[in-house]
Amino acid sequence: MFQGQKMKRVPVDEAMATDIEEGQGTPIKDRILGEAKKQKFLIYTLLGVIIGGILGCSLRSFELERDTITVISYPGEIFLRALKLLILPFVATSLIIGTASLNIQKNGKIAVRTIVYFTVTTFINVAMGIILVLLIHPGDPSRKAQVSKQFDSNQQDVLDGLLDIGRNLFPDNLFAATMESTYTKYTNSTKRIGMIDKKVDTRRGTNMLGIICFCVMFGSVLGTMEGKKRAILDLLNVTYDVLMRILNAVIWFTPLAVGSIICGKIITISDFGLVASQLALFTFTILFGFALYHFVIAQAIYYVLIGESPLKYYLKLGPALLTAFATASKAASLPITYKLMDEKLKMNPKVTRFVLPLGSVNMDGSSFYLVVAVIFIAQMNNIALGVSDYFSLLITATFISMSNASIPSAILVLVVMLCGFINAPTTDVSLLYAIDWFLDRFRTPNNLLGDCYTIAVVQKLSTKELAAADMLELNEGYVNPAMTVITDKTEENGTKNNHVV
């Protein structure tokens, strides 16, 4: 067909423009249908929310019997029970595989700095989430003034709360930790009036602190057993794949489950306007927190650790951040992120190719959202949390967000888990599905920004190690095909700088 013809390379943008001018471009209808297929889970979930809301509002005028409402909500109840069933083994295998696969000895200080930075920024986001959700109190603004009183009345359990964290970090029975956690129980003394007796007791709910601690220790030690770890890792990887397939299958029942729960919830809600205002205030809290971290805290961390204005670096990340916003997927923005790091920002590929794949455990935006959502649901149900509960949430949410699955609305699966951790009703999580599709667009850029700033910080702190590694490769006569060294001159002083690209 093309014999005797010379092929001319045309830039992509120019080719697309030519096709459109000649009427040969993809029809708008086909583009819309193609995009709809990619976003079909989101569309189905929104339809479930809308249909559930319409049915719920329509049935509110009828005085339905309790059994009828139970049957309406039953599909959602089964869905939440299935999620709870899968969450614990999924998180356990994910944490063990992640810690065992990270070879600290091989990657040395770069790996340590990356993990420390990931953990610190995640911790900052969780702490910021707890502070904001307590200050704004979106679950019930009328009770915001009571927060300080609640802390005053619980001052005596600060020490006990810290001790409870230690007890839960190291449970005396791993199997019991999957069903119950330890806490200090206060009772009025029977011996003296006004005195309070306390004892260490257990309560129903998974001890996530103990599970996380054991999995991290197990995975870390397993990672050091070079020849022997392969068999166990293979088994865990197969287990993880099986759980992911089951979880993916269960997730596709989300539209039906969400519609079911929302319909039943609307029927039983006494004050629909109050719930709407609570969700609006929750949305404000989330967006305010995202903006605060994205434009203030992250930039301040960059300036302190690198000693330069972050503006130039941040602006060059624009295409990647916009892609993350448009697709609500960090994975979808990775190709353009790699390209920006190599071509525009001239970052060292050794750091880029180590940090970005590992970035799946760095979820700054998700960790903030997770803790705010859990406390919000507790506030909606007037569940009083003590100091020990907030400390436990601070630690648990920091590490549990690192096991975020690559499935639609995965963060809400973790919200279900942590609601069980503080004995909050998981059915209210369904209300968040109505707005999660919108908030996810802002959550993903924060997750990606954390990875990109990690690259800059780790490269700055690892200058000596990177130079030594490059020198070693040159001495051994090895040149990484993914890296070439180019020399340019700076405009300020004319000195030569070598960039590995």
CSV table of C-alpha atoms in Angstrom, one decimal, residues 59-494:
chain,number,residue,atom,x,y,z
A,59,LEU,CA,-40.3,5.9,50.2
A,60,ARG,CA,-39.9,8.4,53.0
A,61,SER,CA,-43.5,9.4,52.8
A,62,PHE,CA,-44.6,5.8,53.5
A,63,GLU,CA,-44.4,4.3,57.0
A,64,LEU,CA,-42.4,1.2,56.1
A,65,GLU,CA,-42.0,-1.6,58.6
A,66,ARG,CA,-38.6,-2.2,60.2
A,67,ASP,CA,-38.3,-5.6,58.4
A,68,THR,CA,-38.9,-3.9,55.0
A,69,ILE,CA,-36.2,-1.3,55.6
A,70,THR,CA,-33.8,-4.1,56.7
A,71,VAL,CA,-34.5,-6.0,53.5
A,72,ILE,CA,-33.8,-2.8,51.4
A,73,SER,CA,-30.5,-2.3,53.2
A,74,TYR,CA,-29.5,-6.0,53.2
A,75,PRO,CA,-27.4,-6.0,50.0
A,76,GLY,CA,-25.3,-3.2,51.4
A,77,GLU,CA,-24.9,-5.0,54.7
A,78,ILE,CA,-23.6,-8.1,52.9
A,79,PHE,CA,-21.2,-6.0,50.8
A,80,LEU,CA,-19.7,-4.4,53.9
A,81,ARG,CA,-19.3,-7.8,55.6
A,82,ALA,CA,-17.5,-9.1,52.6
A,83,LEU,CA,-15.1,-6.1,52.7
A,84,LYS,CA,-14.4,-6.6,56.4
A,85,LEU,CA,-13.7,-10.3,55.6
A,86,LEU,CA,-11.0,-9.5,53.0
A,87,ILE,CA,-9.4,-6.4,54.5
A,88,LEU,CA,-7.3,-8.0,57.2
A,89,PRO,CA,-5.6,-10.7,55.1
A,90,PHE,CA,-5.1,-8.1,52.3
A,91,VAL,CA,-3.4,-5.6,54.6
A,92,ALA,CA,-1.3,-8.3,56.3
A,93,THR,CA,0.1,-9.8,53.0
A,94,SER,CA,0.6,-6.3,51.5
A,95,LEU,CA,2.7,-5.1,54.5
A,96,ILE,CA,4.8,-8.2,54.7
A,97,ILE,CA,5.5,-8.2,50.9
A,98,GLY,CA,6.3,-4.5,50.9
A,99,THR,CA,8.7,-4.6,53.8
A,100,ALA,CA,10.4,-7.9,52.7
A,101,SER,CA,10.9,-6.6,49.1
A,102,LEU,CA,12.6,-3.5,50.2
A,103,ASN,CA,16.3,-4.4,50.3
A,104,ILE,CA,17.8,-1.9,52.7
A,105,GLN,CA,21.2,-3.4,52.4
A,106,LYS,CA,21.3,-3.0,48.6
A,107,ASN,CA,19.7,0.4,48.3
A,108,GLY,CA,21.4,1.7,51.5
A,109,LYS,CA,20.8,5.2,52.7
A,110,ILE,CA,18.7,6.2,49.7
A,111,ALA,CA,16.1,3.6,50.7
A,112,VAL,CA,16.2,4.6,54.4
A,113,ARG,CA,15.8,8.3,53.5
A,114,THR,CA,12.9,7.5,51.2
A,115,ILE,CA,11.0,5.4,53.7
A,116,VAL,CA,11.6,7.9,56.5
A,117,TYR,CA,10.4,10.8,54.3
A,118,PHE,CA,7.3,8.8,53.3
A,119,THR,CA,6.5,8.0,56.9
A,120,VAL,CA,7.1,11.5,58.2
A,121,THR,CA,4.9,13.2,55.6
A,122,THR,CA,2.2,10.7,56.0
A,123,PHE,CA,2.3,11.2,59.8
A,124,ILE,CA,2.1,15.0,59.2
A,125,ASN,CA,-1.0,14.5,57.1
A,126,VAL,CA,-2.7,12.3,59.6
A,127,ALA,CA,-1.9,14.7,62.5
A,128,MET,CA,-3.2,17.6,60.4
A,129,GLY,CA,-6.4,15.6,59.7
A,130,ILE,CA,-7.0,14.9,63.3
A,131,ILE,CA,-6.5,18.6,64.3
A,132,LEU,CA,-8.7,20.0,61.5
A,133,VAL,CA,-11.6,17.5,62.0
A,134,LEU,CA,-11.6,18.4,65.7
A,135,LEU,CA,-11.4,22.1,65.1
A,136,ILE,CA,-14.1,22.2,62.4
A,137,HIS,CA,-16.1,19.2,63.7
A,138,PRO,CA,-18.0,18.5,60.5
A,139,GLY,CA,-19.9,15.6,62.0
A,140,ASP,CA,-21.9,17.9,64.4
A,141,PRO,CA,-20.8,21.6,64.5
A,142,SER,CA,-23.1,22.2,67.5
A,143,ARG,CA,-20.8,20.0,69.6
A,144,LYS,CA,-17.6,21.7,68.5
A,145,ALA,CA,-17.4,23.7,71.8
A,146,GLN,CA,-17.6,20.5,73.8
A,147,VAL,CA,-14.3,19.1,72.3
A,148,SER,CA,-12.1,21.0,74.8
A,149,LYS,CA,-14.3,19.9,77.7
A,150,GLN,CA,-14.0,16.3,76.5
A,151,PHE,CA,-10.2,16.6,76.6
A,152,ASP,CA,-10.3,18.1,80.0
A,153,SER,CA,-12.4,15.3,81.4
A,154,ASN,CA,-10.0,12.7,79.8
A,155,GLN,CA,-6.7,14.2,81.0
A,156,GLN,CA,-6.2,11.4,83.4
A,157,ASP,CA,-6.1,8.8,80.7
A,158,VAL,CA,-3.2,10.3,78.7
A,159,LEU,CA,-0.6,8.1,80.3
A,160,ASP,CA,-3.0,5.1,80.2
A,161,GLY,CA,-3.6,5.8,76.5
A,162,LEU,CA,0.1,5.7,75.8
A,163,LEU,CA,0.5,2.5,77.8
A,164,ASP,CA,-2.5,1.0,75.9
A,165,ILE,CA,-0.7,1.8,72.6
A,166,GLY,CA,2.3,-0.2,73.8
A,167,ARG,CA,0.1,-3.1,74.8
A,168,ASN,CA,-1.7,-3.2,71.5
A,169,LEU,CA,1.6,-2.9,69.5
A,170,PHE,CA,2.8,-6.1,71.2
A,171,PRO,CA,-0.3,-8.3,71.7
A,172,ASP,CA,0.2,-11.5,73.8
A,173,ASN,CA,-1.9,-13.5,71.3
A,174,LEU,CA,-1.7,-12.8,67.5
A,175,PHE,CA,-4.9,-14.6,66.7
A,176,ALA,CA,-6.8,-12.8,69.5
A,177,ALA,CA,-5.5,-9.5,68.0
A,178,THR,CA,-7.6,-10.2,64.9
A,179,MET,CA,-10.8,-10.0,67.1
A,180,GLU,CA,-10.1,-7.7,70.1
A,181,SER,CA,-7.9,-4.9,71.3
A,182,THR,CA,-6.7,-3.8,74.8
A,183,TYR,CA,-7.8,-0.7,76.6
A,184,THR,CA,-7.9,0.7,80.1
A,185,LYS,CA,-11.4,0.5,81.6
A,186,TYR,CA,-12.5,3.0,84.2
A,187,THR,CA,-15.2,2.2,86.7
A,188,ASN,CA,-16.5,4.0,89.8
A,189,SER,CA,-14.9,2.7,92.9
A,190,THR,CA,-17.0,0.6,95.2
A,191,LYS,CA,-14.7,1.3,98.2
A,192,ARG,CA,-14.6,5.1,98.2
A,193,ILE,CA,-17.0,7.7,96.8
A,194,GLY,CA,-15.5,9.9,94.1
A,195,MET,CA,-12.6,7.4,93.4
A,196,ILE,CA,-12.2,5.7,90.0
A,197,ASP,CA,-10.9,2.2,89.6
A,198,LYS,CA,-9.1,1.2,86.4
A,199,LYS,CA,-8.1,-2.1,84.9
A,200,VAL,CA,-6.7,-3.4,81.6
A,201,ASP,CA,-9.5,-5.0,79.6
A,202,THR,CA,-10.3,-6.0,76.1
A,203,ARG,CA,-13.0,-4.9,73.7
A,204,ARG,CA,-14.4,-6.2,70.4
A,205,GLY,CA,-12.6,-5.0,67.3
A,206,THR,CA,-9.4,-5.8,65.4
A,207,ASN,CA,-6.2,-4.7,67.0
A,208,MET,CA,-4.7,-3.1,63.9
A,209,LEU,CA,-1.6,-1.8,65.8
A,210,GLY,CA,-0.6,-5.3,66.8
A,211,ILE,CA,-1.2,-6.7,63.3
A,212,ILE,CA,0.8,-3.9,61.6
A,213,CYS,CA,3.7,-4.3,64.1
A,214,PHE,CA,3.9,-8.0,63.6
A,215,CYS,CA,3.7,-7.8,59.8
A,216,VAL,CA,6.4,-5.1,59.6
A,217,MET,CA,8.7,-7.1,61.9
A,218,PHE,CA,8.1,-10.3,60.0
A,219,GLY,CA,8.6,-8.7,56.6
A,220,SER,CA,11.8,-6.8,57.7
A,221,VAL,CA,13.4,-10.0,59.0
A,222,LEU,CA,12.2,-12.0,56.0
A,223,GLY,CA,13.8,-9.5,53.7
A,224,THR,CA,17.3,-10.2,55.2
A,225,MET,CA,17.1,-14.0,54.5
A,226,GLU,CA,18.3,-13.8,50.9
A,227,GLY,CA,18.2,-17.5,49.9
A,228,LYS,CA,15.3,-18.6,52.1
A,229,LYS,CA,12.8,-15.9,51.6
A,230,ARG,CA,11.8,-16.7,48.0
A,231,ALA,CA,9.4,-19.6,48.8
A,232,ILE,CA,7.5,-17.5,51.4
A,233,LEU,CA,7.4,-14.5,49.2
A,234,ASP,CA,6.1,-16.5,46.3
A,235,LEU,CA,3.3,-17.9,48.5
A,236,LEU,CA,2.5,-14.4,49.8
A,237,ASN,CA,2.5,-13.0,46.3
A,238,VAL,CA,0.1,-15.6,45.1
A,239,THR,CA,-2.1,-15.0,48.2
A,240,TYR,CA,-2.1,-11.3,47.5
A,241,ASP,CA,-3.1,-11.9,43.8
A,242,VAL,CA,-6.0,-14.1,44.9
A,243,LEU,CA,-7.2,-11.6,47.4
A,244,MET,CA,-6.9,-8.8,44.8
A,245,ARG,CA,-9.0,-10.8,42.4
A,246,ILE,CA,-11.7,-11.5,45.0
A,247,LEU,CA,-11.6,-7.8,46.2
A,248,ASN,CA,-11.9,-6.6,42.6
A,249,ALA,CA,-15.0,-8.8,42.1
A,250,VAL,CA,-16.6,-7.6,45.3
A,251,ILE,CA,-15.9,-4.0,44.5
A,252,TRP,CA,-18.0,-4.3,41.4
A,253,PHE,CA,-21.1,-4.8,43.6
A,254,THR,CA,-20.5,-1.3,45.0
A,255,PRO,CA,-23.2,0.4,42.9
A,256,LEU,CA,-25.9,-2.0,44.1
A,257,ALA,CA,-24.6,-1.9,47.7
A,258,VAL,CA,-24.3,1.9,47.8
A,259,GLY,CA,-27.8,2.3,46.3
A,260,SER,CA,-29.2,-0.1,48.9
A,261,ILE,CA,-27.6,1.5,51.9
A,262,ILE,CA,-28.3,5.1,50.8
A,263,CYS,CA,-32.0,4.2,50.2
A,264,GLY,CA,-32.3,2.6,53.6
A,265,LYS,CA,-30.4,5.5,55.2
A,266,ILE,CA,-32.6,8.2,53.7
A,267,ILE,CA,-35.7,6.4,54.8
A,268,THR,CA,-34.6,6.2,58.4
A,269,ILE,CA,-32.9,9.7,58.6
A,270,SER,CA,-35.0,12.0,60.8
A,271,ASP,CA,-33.2,15.2,59.7
A,272,PHE,CA,-32.2,15.0,56.0
A,273,GLY,CA,-31.0,18.6,56.0
A,274,LEU,CA,-28.6,18.0,58.9
A,275,VAL,CA,-26.9,15.1,57.0
A,276,ALA,CA,-26.6,17.2,53.9
A,277,SER,CA,-25.0,20.0,55.9
A,278,GLN,CA,-22.6,17.6,57.6
A,279,LEU,CA,-21.5,16.2,54.2
A,280,ALA,CA,-21.0,19.8,52.9
A,281,LEU,CA,-18.8,20.7,55.9
A,282,PHE,CA,-16.9,17.4,55.6
A,283,THR,CA,-16.2,18.3,51.9
A,284,PHE,CA,-14.9,21.7,53.0
A,285,THR,CA,-12.7,20.2,55.7
A,286,ILE,CA,-11.1,17.8,53.2
A,287,LEU,CA,-10.6,20.4,50.5
A,288,PHE,CA,-9.2,22.9,53.0
A,289,GLY,CA,-6.7,20.3,54.3
A,290,PHE,CA,-5.7,19.3,50.8
A,291,ALA,CA,-5.0,22.9,49.9
A,292,LEU,CA,-3.2,23.6,53.2
A,293,TYR,CA,-0.8,20.7,52.6
A,294,HIS,CA,-0.4,21.2,48.8
A,295,PHE,CA,0.3,24.9,48.8
A,296,VAL,CA,1.8,25.5,52.3
A,297,ILE,CA,3.1,22.6,54.2
A,298,ALA,CA,4.7,20.6,51.3
A,299,GLN,CA,6.3,23.8,50.0
A,300,ALA,CA,7.7,24.7,53.4
A,301,ILE,CA,9.2,21.2,53.8
A,302,TYR,CA,10.8,21.5,50.4
A,303,TYR,CA,12.3,24.9,51.2
A,304,VAL,CA,13.6,23.8,54.6
A,305,LEU,CA,15.2,20.6,53.4
A,306,ILE,CA,16.5,21.8,50.0
A,307,GLY,CA,17.1,25.5,50.8
A,308,GLU,CA,15.6,26.7,47.5
A,309,SER,CA,12.2,28.2,46.5
A,310,PRO,CA,9.9,25.3,45.4
A,311,LEU,CA,8.1,27.5,42.8
A,312,LYS,CA,10.3,26.6,39.8
A,313,TYR,CA,10.2,22.9,40.6
A,314,TYR,CA,6.5,22.9,41.3
A,315,LEU,CA,5.5,24.7,38.1
A,316,LYS,CA,7.4,22.1,36.0
A,317,LEU,CA,5.3,19.4,37.6
A,318,GLY,CA,2.1,21.0,36.2
A,319,PRO,CA,1.4,18.5,33.4
A,320,ALA,CA,1.7,15.5,35.8
A,321,LEU,CA,-0.5,17.1,38.5
A,322,LEU,CA,-3.1,18.0,35.9
A,323,THR,CA,-3.1,14.5,34.6
A,324,ALA,CA,-3.5,13.1,38.1
A,325,PHE,CA,-6.4,15.5,38.7
A,326,ALA,CA,-8.1,14.7,35.4
A,327,THR,CA,-7.8,10.9,35.7
A,328,ALA,CA,-7.9,10.6,39.5
A,329,SER,CA,-5.2,7.9,39.1
A,330,LYS,CA,-1.6,8.3,40.2
A,331,ALA,CA,-0.6,5.3,38.0
A,332,ALA,CA,-2.1,7.0,34.9
A,333,SER,CA,0.2,10.0,35.5
A,334,LEU,CA,3.4,8.0,36.0
A,335,PRO,CA,4.5,8.0,32.3
A,336,ILE,CA,4.4,11.8,32.1
A,337,THR,CA,6.0,12.1,35.6
A,338,TYR,CA,9.0,10.0,34.5
A,339,LYS,CA,9.3,12.2,31.4
A,340,LEU,CA,9.2,15.4,33.4
A,341,MET,CA,11.8,14.1,35.9
A,342,ASP,CA,14.2,13.1,33.2
A,343,GLU,CA,13.8,15.8,30.6
A,344,LYS,CA,12.7,19.0,32.4
A,345,LEU,CA,13.8,18.6,36.0
A,346,LYS,CA,17.0,16.6,35.2
A,347,MET,CA,16.6,14.4,38.3
A,348,ASN,CA,19.0,11.5,38.8
A,349,PRO,CA,17.3,8.4,37.4
A,350,LYS,CA,18.7,6.3,40.2
A,351,VAL,CA,16.4,8.2,42.6
A,352,THR,CA,13.5,8.6,40.2
A,353,ARG,CA,13.4,4.9,39.3
A,354,PHE,CA,13.6,3.9,43.0
A,355,VAL,CA,11.1,6.4,44.4
A,356,LEU,CA,8.3,6.4,41.9
A,357,PRO,CA,7.6,2.7,41.9
A,358,LEU,CA,7.8,2.7,45.7
A,359,GLY,CA,5.4,5.7,45.7
A,360,SER,CA,2.4,3.3,45.8
A,361,VAL,CA,2.9,3.3,49.6
A,362,ASN,CA,3.2,7.0,49.8
A,363,MET,CA,-0.4,8.4,50.0
A,364,ASP,CA,-0.3,11.8,51.6
A,365,GLY,CA,-3.7,12.9,50.4
A,366,SER,CA,-5.3,9.5,51.2
A,367,SER,CA,-3.9,9.3,54.7
A,368,PHE,CA,-5.4,12.8,55.5
A,369,TYR,CA,-8.8,11.8,54.0
A,370,LEU,CA,-8.8,8.5,55.8
A,371,VAL,CA,-8.5,9.8,59.4
A,372,VAL,CA,-10.9,12.7,58.7
A,373,ALA,CA,-13.5,10.4,57.3
A,374,VAL,CA,-13.3,8.0,60.3
A,375,ILE,CA,-13.5,10.7,62.9
A,376,PHE,CA,-16.3,12.4,60.9
A,377,ILE,CA,-18.4,9.2,61.1
A,378,ALA,CA,-17.7,8.9,64.8
A,379,GLN,CA,-18.9,12.5,65.3
A,380,MET,CA,-22.0,11.9,63.2
A,381,ASN,CA,-22.9,9.1,65.7
A,382,ASN,CA,-22.0,11.0,68.8
A,383,ILE,CA,-19.2,8.5,69.6
A,384,ALA,CA,-16.8,10.1,72.1
A,385,LEU,CA,-13.2,9.3,71.4
A,386,GLY,CA,-10.5,9.6,74.1
A,387,VAL,CA,-6.9,10.7,73.9
A,388,SER,CA,-5.8,7.1,73.6
A,389,ASP,CA,-8.2,6.6,70.6
A,390,TYR,CA,-6.6,9.6,68.8
A,391,PHE,CA,-3.1,8.4,69.5
A,392,SER,CA,-4.0,5.0,68.2
A,393,LEU,CA,-5.7,6.4,65.1
A,394,LEU,CA,-2.6,8.6,64.5
A,395,ILE,CA,-0.3,5.6,64.3
A,396,THR,CA,-2.7,3.1,62.7
A,397,ALA,CA,-3.8,5.5,59.9
A,398,THR,CA,-0.2,6.4,59.2
A,399,PHE,CA,0.8,2.8,58.4
A,400,ILE,CA,-2.6,1.5,57.1
A,401,SER,CA,-2.7,4.1,54.4
A,402,MET,CA,0.5,2.6,53.0
A,403,SER,CA,-1.3,-0.6,52.1
A,404,ASN,CA,-3.8,1.2,49.8
A,405,ALA,CA,-5.0,-1.1,47.0
A,406,SER,CA,-5.1,-0.2,43.4
A,407,ILE,CA,-8.9,-0.6,43.2
A,408,PRO,CA,-11.7,2.0,42.7
A,409,SER,CA,-12.5,3.9,45.9
A,410,ALA,CA,-9.9,1.8,47.7
A,411,ILE,CA,-9.6,4.4,50.5
A,412,LEU,CA,-13.2,3.8,51.5
A,413,VAL,CA,-12.3,0.2,52.1
A,414,LEU,CA,-9.8,1.3,54.7
A,415,VAL,CA,-12.3,3.7,56.2
A,416,VAL,CA,-14.5,0.7,56.8
A,417,MET,CA,-11.6,-1.0,58.5
A,418,LEU,CA,-10.8,1.9,60.8
A,419,CYS,CA,-14.5,2.4,61.7
A,420,GLY,CA,-14.5,-1.1,63.1
A,421,PHE,CA,-11.3,-0.2,65.0
A,422,ILE,CA,-13.1,2.5,66.9
A,423,ASN,CA,-16.5,0.7,66.9
A,424,ALA,CA,-18.2,3.2,64.7
A,425,PRO,CA,-21.0,2.1,62.4
A,426,THR,CA,-19.7,1.1,58.9
A,427,THR,CA,-23.0,1.7,57.2
A,428,ASP,CA,-22.4,5.5,57.2
A,429,VAL,CA,-19.4,5.0,55.0
A,430,SER,CA,-21.9,4.6,52.1
A,431,LEU,CA,-22.7,8.3,52.4
A,432,LEU,CA,-19.1,9.1,51.4
A,433,TYR,CA,-19.5,7.4,48.1
A,434,ALA,CA,-21.8,10.2,47.0
A,435,ILE,CA,-18.9,12.7,47.2
A,436,ASP,CA,-15.8,10.5,46.9
A,437,TRP,CA,-15.7,10.7,43.1
A,438,PHE,CA,-15.3,14.4,43.4
A,439,LEU,CA,-12.8,14.5,46.3
A,440,ASP,CA,-10.7,11.8,44.6
A,441,ARG,CA,-9.8,14.4,41.9
A,442,PHE,CA,-8.1,16.5,44.6
A,443,ARG,CA,-6.7,13.6,46.6
A,444,THR,CA,-4.7,12.1,43.8
A,445,PRO,CA,-2.6,15.2,43.0
A,446,ASN,CA,-1.6,15.4,46.7
A,447,ASN,CA,-0.5,11.8,46.5
A,448,LEU,CA,1.6,12.4,43.4
A,449,LEU,CA,3.1,15.7,44.8
A,450,GLY,CA,4.4,13.7,47.7
A,451,ASP,CA,6.3,11.3,45.4
A,452,CYS,CA,7.8,14.2,43.3
A,453,TYR,CA,9.0,16.1,46.3
A,454,THR,CA,10.4,12.9,47.8
A,455,ILE,CA,12.6,12.6,44.7
A,456,ALA,CA,14.0,16.2,45.1
A,457,VAL,CA,14.6,15.8,48.9
A,458,VAL,CA,16.2,12.3,48.7
A,459,GLN,CA,18.5,13.5,45.8
A,460,LYS,CA,19.6,16.5,47.7
A,461,LEU,CA,20.4,14.5,50.8
A,462,SER,CA,22.1,11.7,48.9
A,463,THR,CA,24.5,13.7,46.8
A,464,LYS,CA,27.6,11.9,48.0
A,465,GLU,CA,26.1,8.4,47.7
A,466,LEU,CA,24.9,9.2,44.1
A,467,ALA,CA,28.3,10.6,43.1
A,468,ALA,CA,30.1,7.6,44.5
A,469,ALA,CA,27.7,5.2,42.7
A,470,ASP,CA,28.3,7.0,39.4
A,471,MET,CA,32.1,6.9,39.9
A,472,LEU,CA,32.0,3.2,40.7
A,473,GLU,CA,30.0,2.5,37.5
A,474,LEU,CA,32.5,4.5,35.5
A,475,ASN,CA,35.5,2.7,37.0
A,476,GLU,CA,33.9,-0.7,36.3
A,477,GLY,CA,33.2,0.4,32.7
A,478,TYR,CA,29.5,0.1,33.1
A,479,VAL,CA,27.1,2.7,31.7
A,480,ASN,CA,23.4,2.4,32.5
A,481,PRO,CA,21.5,2.6,29.2
A,482,ALA,CA,18.8,4.6,30.9
A,483,MET,CA,21.4,7.2,31.9
A,484,THR,CA,23.6,9.5,29.9
A,485,VAL,CA,25.6,12.4,31.2
A,486,ILE,CA,25.2,15.7,29.5
A,487,THR,CA,27.2,18.9,30.2
A,488,ASP,CA,25.7,22.4,30.2
A,489,LYS,CA,26.8,25.8,31.5
A,490,THR,CA,24.9,27.7,34.1
A,491,GLU,CA,23.9,31.2,33.1
A,492,GLU,CA,25.0,32.7,36.4
A,493,ASN,CA,28.7,31.7,36.8
A,494,GLY,CA,29.5,29.7,33.7
